[in-house]
Amino acid sequence: MSSRVYVNQDVVVRFAPSPNGWLHLGHAYAAITAYDYARERDGKFLLRIEDIDLGRSRPEFVEAIVTDLRWLGLDWDGEVIFQSQRLANYAEAAARLKEMGVLYPCFCTRSSLQAVQQSKGLRLGPDGPLYPRICSHLDKREAAERATKEPHCWRLDVEQALELTGELTWHDDLRGEQVADPAILGDVIIIPKDNPVSYHLAVTVDDARDRISHVVRGQDLFASTHIHRVLQALLELPVPQYVHHPVLVDETGAKLSKSRESASLTLLREGGEDAYMLSSRLRKNIFPVGITLSKA
Ligand code: GLU
């Protein structure tokens, strides 16, 4: 399967926050890094709100994202993009994947998987235990029948997908050529049980739709790119270049979290912090005590 690769065209970069909490210094660092990457190359910078988690997305967080980014001195090209307005696109992509036979319904619940984890243990991936492919072994007809009446999600059959695509590569600006290895994350969820689409499918479809040339984002999403590359090949989408930058971590080495109030941009803004000074310090990699950059 072939996918087009962007060459010698205009640079288009996006910042794609999920509005399920207040932005913190880690987001400010990521937004500025993506923004500068675009602007230093006379490129476009887009703001895309990834509001597909219907239970957790809230309008006040969207408002705060826009205000915080403007406060930091960032501007974007065109209107703010909302993933919640593009659900039909994702449904169409999901239907294509189903037709290709690379998705399967999964009836496992969080508690049934926890029980497996406790009795047998599950292989750990970068984002937690990997799905042990239980439902991939179900008889197809029986699974289709169960899917008409039982709650389920749809998972990517990574083995099957790779059989169709063959070996794939992608390029990371900092780490060079990568051979796609989606097994690192395993049979990820493509259509969740209680949401219209997963992050993996929505982001892949949108990066193509928005003609993103360079995906500039934190290295915590490096492993996800292996999955995105496979989805691009299956859906015959162009392949952007990737730049996975280090992320801000606390004293324990953990990524800053949305609940860490001390680093919330809204609190800093409302507390009278000077945004110009703050963004200059972030650009020079100067961070508050206890916060550093993750190792590459
Ligand atoms: N929405 C994701 C997040 O807030 C980022 C998506 C991306 O940059 O690919 O972590």
CSV table of C-alpha atoms and ligand atoms in Angstrom, one decimal:
chain,number,residue,atom,x,y,z
A,1,MET,CA,0.0,0.0,0.0
A,2,SER,CA,1.4,3.4,-0.9
A,3,SER,CA,0.8,6.7,0.8
A,4,ARG,CA,1.8,10.1,-0.5
A,5,VAL,CA,4.6,11.9,1.4
A,6,TYR,CA,4.6,15.6,1.7
A,7,VAL,CA,7.6,17.2,-0.1
A,8,ASN,CA,8.6,20.8,-0.6
A,9,GLN,CA,5.3,22.2,0.3
A,10,ASP,CA,4.1,24.8,2.8
A,11,VAL,CA,4.6,24.1,6.4
A,12,VAL,CA,1.3,23.6,8.3
A,13,VAL,CA,1.5,22.8,12.0
A,14,ARG,CA,-1.3,22.4,14.6
A,15,PHE,CA,-1.7,22.5,18.3
A,16,ALA,CA,-4.5,20.1,19.3
A,17,PRO,CA,-5.4,20.3,23.0
A,18,SER,CA,-8.3,18.2,24.6
A,19,PRO,CA,-10.6,20.5,26.5
A,20,ASN,CA,-10.9,18.3,29.6
A,21,GLY,CA,-8.9,20.4,32.0
A,22,TRP,CA,-7.0,23.6,32.4
A,23,LEU,CA,-3.9,24.0,30.3
A,24,HIS,CA,-0.7,24.0,32.3
A,25,LEU,CA,2.9,24.9,31.6
A,26,GLY,CA,3.5,21.7,29.7
A,27,HIS,CA,0.8,22.8,27.2
A,28,ALA,CA,2.3,26.3,27.0
A,29,TYR,CA,5.7,24.7,26.2
A,30,ALA,CA,4.1,22.4,23.5
A,31,ALA,CA,2.0,25.2,22.0
A,32,ILE,CA,5.0,27.6,21.8
A,33,THR,CA,7.2,24.9,20.3
A,34,ALA,CA,4.6,24.1,17.6
A,35,TYR,CA,3.9,27.7,17.0
A,36,ASP,CA,7.6,28.7,16.6
A,37,TYR,CA,8.2,25.7,14.3
A,38,ALA,CA,5.5,27.0,12.0
A,39,ARG,CA,6.3,30.7,12.1
A,40,GLU,CA,10.1,30.2,11.7
A,41,ARG,CA,9.3,28.5,8.4
A,42,ASP,CA,6.7,31.0,7.3
A,43,GLY,CA,4.2,28.3,7.9
A,44,LYS,CA,0.6,28.1,9.1
A,45,PHE,CA,-0.4,27.4,12.7
A,46,LEU,CA,-3.8,25.9,13.3
A,47,LEU,CA,-5.7,25.4,16.6
A,48,ARG,CA,-7.7,22.2,16.7
A,49,ILE,CA,-9.8,21.4,19.8
A,50,GLU,CA,-10.0,17.7,20.3
A,51,ASP,CA,-13.4,17.6,22.0
A,52,ILE,CA,-14.4,14.0,21.1
A,53,ASP,CA,-14.5,12.8,24.7
A,54,LEU,CA,-18.1,13.8,25.2
A,55,GLY,CA,-18.1,13.0,28.9
A,56,ARG,CA,-15.0,15.1,29.8
A,57,SER,CA,-15.0,18.0,27.3
A,58,ARG,CA,-16.4,21.2,28.7
A,59,PRO,CA,-17.0,24.6,27.1
A,60,GLU,CA,-15.3,26.5,29.9
A,61,PHE,CA,-12.1,24.6,29.1
A,62,VAL,CA,-12.4,25.5,25.4
A,63,GLU,CA,-12.8,29.2,26.4
A,64,ALA,CA,-9.8,29.0,28.7
A,65,ILE,CA,-7.6,27.4,26.0
A,66,VAL,CA,-8.4,30.3,23.6
A,67,THR,CA,-7.8,32.9,26.3
A,68,ASP,CA,-4.6,31.3,27.6
A,69,LEU,CA,-3.1,30.9,24.1
A,70,ARG,CA,-3.9,34.5,23.2
A,71,TRP,CA,-2.5,35.6,26.5
A,72,LEU,CA,0.8,33.8,25.7
A,73,GLY,CA,0.9,35.9,22.5
A,74,LEU,CA,0.0,33.0,20.1
A,75,ASP,CA,-2.3,33.5,17.1
A,76,TRP,CA,-3.6,31.0,14.6
A,77,ASP,CA,-4.7,30.9,11.0
A,78,GLY,CA,-8.3,30.5,10.2
A,79,GLU,CA,-11.1,29.6,12.6
A,80,VAL,CA,-10.6,27.3,15.6
A,81,ILE,CA,-11.3,23.7,14.5
A,82,PHE,CA,-13.6,21.5,16.6
A,83,GLN,CA,-13.4,17.7,16.2
A,84,SER,CA,-17.0,17.4,17.5
A,85,GLN,CA,-18.1,19.0,14.2
A,86,ARG,CA,-16.4,16.4,12.1
A,87,LEU,CA,-18.0,13.2,13.5
A,88,ALA,CA,-19.3,12.2,10.1
A,89,ASN,CA,-15.8,12.1,8.7
A,90,TYR,CA,-14.6,9.8,11.4
A,91,ALA,CA,-17.6,7.5,11.0
A,92,GLU,CA,-16.8,7.2,7.3
A,93,ALA,CA,-13.2,6.3,8.0
A,94,ALA,CA,-14.3,3.8,10.6
A,95,ALA,CA,-16.7,2.2,8.1
A,96,ARG,CA,-13.9,1.8,5.6
A,97,LEU,CA,-11.7,0.1,8.2
A,98,LYS,CA,-14.5,-2.2,9.1
A,99,GLU,CA,-15.1,-3.1,5.4
A,100,MET,CA,-11.4,-3.9,5.2
A,101,GLY,CA,-11.7,-6.4,8.0
A,102,VAL,CA,-9.1,-4.7,10.3
A,103,LEU,CA,-11.5,-3.8,13.1
A,104,TYR,CA,-13.1,-6.3,15.5
A,105,PRO,CA,-15.8,-5.8,18.2
A,106,CYS,CA,-14.5,-6.2,21.7
A,107,PHE,CA,-16.9,-7.1,24.6
A,108,CYS,CA,-14.3,-7.1,27.4
A,109,THR,CA,-15.1,-4.7,30.2
A,110,ARG,CA,-12.6,-2.8,32.4
A,111,SER,CA,-13.3,-5.2,35.3
A,112,SER,CA,-12.9,-8.4,33.2
A,113,LEU,CA,-9.5,-7.1,31.9
A,114,GLN,CA,-8.5,-6.2,35.5
A,115,ALA,CA,-9.3,-9.8,36.5
A,116,VAL,CA,-7.1,-11.1,33.7
A,117,GLN,CA,-4.4,-8.7,34.7
A,118,GLN,CA,-4.5,-9.9,38.3
A,119,SER,CA,-4.6,-13.6,37.5
A,120,LYS,CA,-2.2,-13.9,34.6
A,121,GLY,CA,-0.7,-10.4,34.2
A,122,LEU,CA,-0.7,-8.5,30.9
A,123,ARG,CA,2.2,-7.3,28.8
A,124,LEU,CA,2.8,-3.6,29.6
A,125,GLY,CA,3.0,-1.0,26.9
A,126,PRO,CA,4.0,2.6,27.2
A,127,ASP,CA,0.4,3.6,28.1
A,128,GLY,CA,-0.4,0.7,30.4
A,129,PRO,CA,-1.3,-3.0,30.0
A,130,LEU,CA,-1.8,-4.2,26.3
A,131,TYR,CA,-5.1,-5.7,25.3
A,132,PRO,CA,-4.5,-9.5,25.2
A,133,ARG,CA,-6.5,-9.9,22.0
A,134,ILE,CA,-9.2,-12.0,23.6
A,135,CYS,CA,-12.1,-10.9,21.3
A,136,SER,CA,-9.9,-11.2,18.2
A,137,HIS,CA,-10.4,-15.0,18.5
A,138,LEU,CA,-14.2,-14.9,18.5
A,139,ASP,CA,-16.0,-16.4,15.6
A,140,LYS,CA,-16.8,-13.6,13.2
A,141,ARG,CA,-20.5,-14.4,12.8
A,142,GLU,CA,-21.0,-14.9,16.5
A,143,ALA,CA,-19.2,-11.6,17.3
A,144,ALA,CA,-21.4,-9.7,14.7
A,145,GLU,CA,-24.5,-11.2,16.3
A,146,ARG,CA,-23.4,-10.2,19.8
A,147,ALA,CA,-22.5,-6.7,18.6
A,148,THR,CA,-26.2,-6.1,17.8
A,149,LYS,CA,-27.2,-6.4,21.4
A,150,GLU,CA,-24.1,-6.1,23.7
A,151,PRO,CA,-22.1,-3.0,24.5
A,152,HIS,CA,-18.7,-3.2,22.8
A,153,CYS,CA,-15.9,-1.1,21.4
A,154,TRP,CA,-14.1,-1.7,18.1
A,155,ARG,CA,-10.4,-2.5,18.1
A,156,LEU,CA,-7.7,-2.4,15.4
A,157,ASP,CA,-6.4,-5.8,14.5
A,158,VAL,CA,-2.8,-4.8,14.3
A,159,GLU,CA,-1.6,-8.1,12.9
A,160,GLN,CA,-4.3,-8.1,10.2
A,161,ALA,CA,-3.6,-4.5,9.4
A,162,LEU,CA,0.1,-5.0,8.9
A,163,GLU,CA,-0.6,-8.0,6.6
A,164,LEU,CA,-2.5,-5.6,4.4
A,165,THR,CA,0.0,-2.7,4.6
A,166,GLY,CA,3.3,-4.5,4.7
A,167,GLU,CA,6.3,-2.7,6.3
A,168,LEU,CA,5.8,1.0,6.8
A,169,THR,CA,8.2,3.8,7.8
A,170,TRP,CA,7.8,7.3,9.1
A,171,HIS,CA,10.2,10.1,9.8
A,172,ASP,CA,10.8,11.8,13.1
A,173,ASP,CA,12.8,15.0,12.8
A,174,LEU,CA,14.7,14.4,16.0
A,175,ARG,CA,15.1,10.6,16.0
A,176,GLY,CA,15.2,9.9,12.2
A,177,GLU,CA,13.6,7.1,10.1
A,178,GLN,CA,11.3,4.8,12.1
A,179,VAL,CA,9.9,1.4,11.1
A,180,ALA,CA,6.2,1.4,12.1
A,181,ASP,CA,5.7,-1.0,15.0
A,182,PRO,CA,2.1,-0.7,16.1
A,183,ALA,CA,2.4,-3.8,18.3
A,184,ILE,CA,4.0,-1.4,20.8
A,185,LEU,CA,0.5,-0.2,21.7
A,186,GLY,CA,-1.3,-3.3,20.5
A,187,ASP,CA,-4.9,-3.6,19.4
A,188,VAL,CA,-5.9,-0.1,20.3
A,189,ILE,CA,-9.5,1.1,20.5
A,190,ILE,CA,-10.7,2.8,17.3
A,191,ILE,CA,-14.4,3.3,18.2
A,192,PRO,CA,-14.9,3.4,22.0
A,193,LYS,CA,-17.9,2.0,23.7
A,194,ASP,CA,-19.3,5.3,24.8
A,195,ASN,CA,-17.7,7.9,22.5
A,196,PRO,CA,-18.0,8.3,18.7
A,197,VAL,CA,-14.3,7.9,17.9
A,198,SER,CA,-10.9,7.4,19.5
A,199,TYR,CA,-8.1,9.9,19.6
A,200,HIS,CA,-6.1,7.7,17.2
A,201,LEU,CA,-8.6,7.7,14.3
A,202,ALA,CA,-9.7,11.3,14.7
A,203,VAL,CA,-6.2,12.7,14.8
A,204,THR,CA,-5.1,10.7,11.8
A,205,VAL,CA,-8.1,11.7,9.7
A,206,ASP,CA,-7.8,15.4,10.8
A,207,ASP,CA,-4.1,15.7,10.2
A,208,ALA,CA,-4.8,14.7,6.6
A,209,ARG,CA,-7.9,16.9,6.3
A,210,ASP,CA,-6.1,19.9,7.7
A,211,ARG,CA,-3.1,19.2,5.4
A,212,ILE,CA,-0.7,19.1,8.3
A,213,SER,CA,2.8,18.9,7.0
A,214,HIS,CA,4.6,18.6,10.4
A,215,VAL,CA,3.1,17.1,13.4
A,216,VAL,CA,4.9,18.8,16.3
A,217,ARG,CA,3.9,17.3,19.6
A,218,GLY,CA,5.2,15.9,22.8
A,219,GLN,CA,7.3,12.7,22.9
A,220,ASP,CA,4.7,11.1,25.1
A,221,LEU,CA,2.8,10.6,21.9
A,222,PHE,CA,5.7,9.0,20.1
A,223,ALA,CA,4.3,5.4,20.4
A,224,SER,CA,0.9,6.5,19.1
A,225,THR,CA,2.6,7.6,15.8
A,226,HIS,CA,3.2,3.9,15.0
A,227,ILE,CA,-0.6,3.4,15.1
A,228,HIS,CA,-1.3,6.6,13.1
A,229,ARG,CA,1.1,5.5,10.4
A,230,VAL,CA,-0.8,2.2,9.9
A,231,LEU,CA,-4.1,4.0,9.8
A,232,GLN,CA,-2.7,6.4,7.2
A,233,ALA,CA,-1.7,3.5,5.0
A,234,LEU,CA,-5.0,1.8,5.4
A,235,LEU,CA,-7.0,5.0,4.6
A,236,GLU,CA,-4.6,6.1,1.9
A,237,LEU,CA,-3.8,9.4,3.6
A,238,PRO,CA,-0.7,11.5,3.2
A,239,VAL,CA,2.1,11.1,5.7
A,240,PRO,CA,3.3,14.2,7.6
A,241,GLN,CA,6.7,14.6,9.1
A,242,TYR,CA,6.9,14.2,12.9
A,243,VAL,CA,8.7,16.2,15.5
A,244,HIS,CA,8.3,14.7,19.0
A,245,HIS,CA,9.7,17.2,21.4
A,246,PRO,CA,10.6,16.6,25.1
A,247,VAL,CA,7.8,17.3,27.6
A,248,LEU,CA,7.8,19.0,31.0
A,249,VAL,CA,8.1,16.7,33.9
A,250,ASP,CA,8.0,17.1,37.7
A,251,GLU,CA,10.4,16.0,40.4
A,252,THR,CA,9.3,12.4,40.1
A,253,GLY,CA,9.8,12.4,36.3
A,254,ALA,CA,6.0,12.3,35.7
A,255,LYS,CA,4.5,14.4,33.0
A,256,LEU,CA,2.8,17.5,34.4
A,257,SER,CA,-0.9,16.7,34.8
A,258,LYS,CA,-4.0,18.8,34.3
A,259,SER,CA,-4.7,18.5,38.0
A,260,ARG,CA,-1.4,20.1,39.0
A,261,GLU,CA,-2.9,23.4,39.9
A,262,SER,CA,0.4,25.2,40.5
A,263,ALA,CA,1.2,25.1,36.8
A,264,SER,CA,-2.3,26.0,35.5
A,265,LEU,CA,-2.0,28.8,32.9
A,266,THR,CA,-5.4,30.3,34.0
A,267,LEU,CA,-4.2,30.6,37.5
A,268,LEU,CA,-0.9,32.2,36.4
A,269,ARG,CA,-2.8,34.6,34.1
A,270,GLU,CA,-5.3,35.5,36.8
A,271,GLY,CA,-2.5,35.9,39.3
A,272,GLY,CA,-0.9,38.6,37.2
A,273,GLU,CA,2.0,36.7,35.8
A,274,ASP,CA,3.7,38.5,32.9
A,275,ALA,CA,3.0,36.4,29.8
A,276,TYR,CA,5.8,37.8,27.8
A,277,MET,CA,8.3,36.9,30.5
A,278,LEU,CA,6.8,33.5,30.9
A,279,SER,CA,6.9,32.6,27.2
A,280,SER,CA,10.5,34.0,26.9
A,281,ARG,CA,11.6,31.8,29.7
A,282,LEU,CA,9.9,28.7,28.2
A,283,ARG,CA,11.6,29.5,24.9
A,284,LYS,CA,14.9,29.5,26.7
A,285,ASN,CA,14.0,26.3,28.6
A,286,ILE,CA,13.9,28.0,31.9
A,287,PHE,CA,11.3,26.5,34.1
A,288,PRO,CA,10.0,26.9,37.7
A,289,VAL,CA,11.7,25.0,40.5
A,290,GLY,CA,10.9,21.2,40.3
A,291,ILE,CA,10.0,21.2,36.6
A,292,THR,CA,12.4,20.0,33.9
A,293,LEU,CA,12.3,18.6,30.4
A,294,SER,CA,12.0,14.9,29.9
A,295,LYS,CA,15.0,13.1,28.5
A,296,ALA,CA,14.9,12.5,24.7
B,1,GLU,N1,-5.3,16.0,22.1
B,1,GLU,C1,-4.0,15.4,22.5
B,1,GLU,C2,-3.7,15.9,23.9
B,1,GLU,O1,-4.2,16.9,24.3
B,1,GLU,C3,-2.8,15.8,21.6
B,1,GLU,C4,-3.0,15.3,20.2
B,1,GLU,C5,-1.8,15.4,19.3
B,1,GLU,O2,-1.1,16.4,19.3
B,1,GLU,O3,-1.7,14.5,18.4
B,1,GLU,O4,-2.8,15.3,24.5
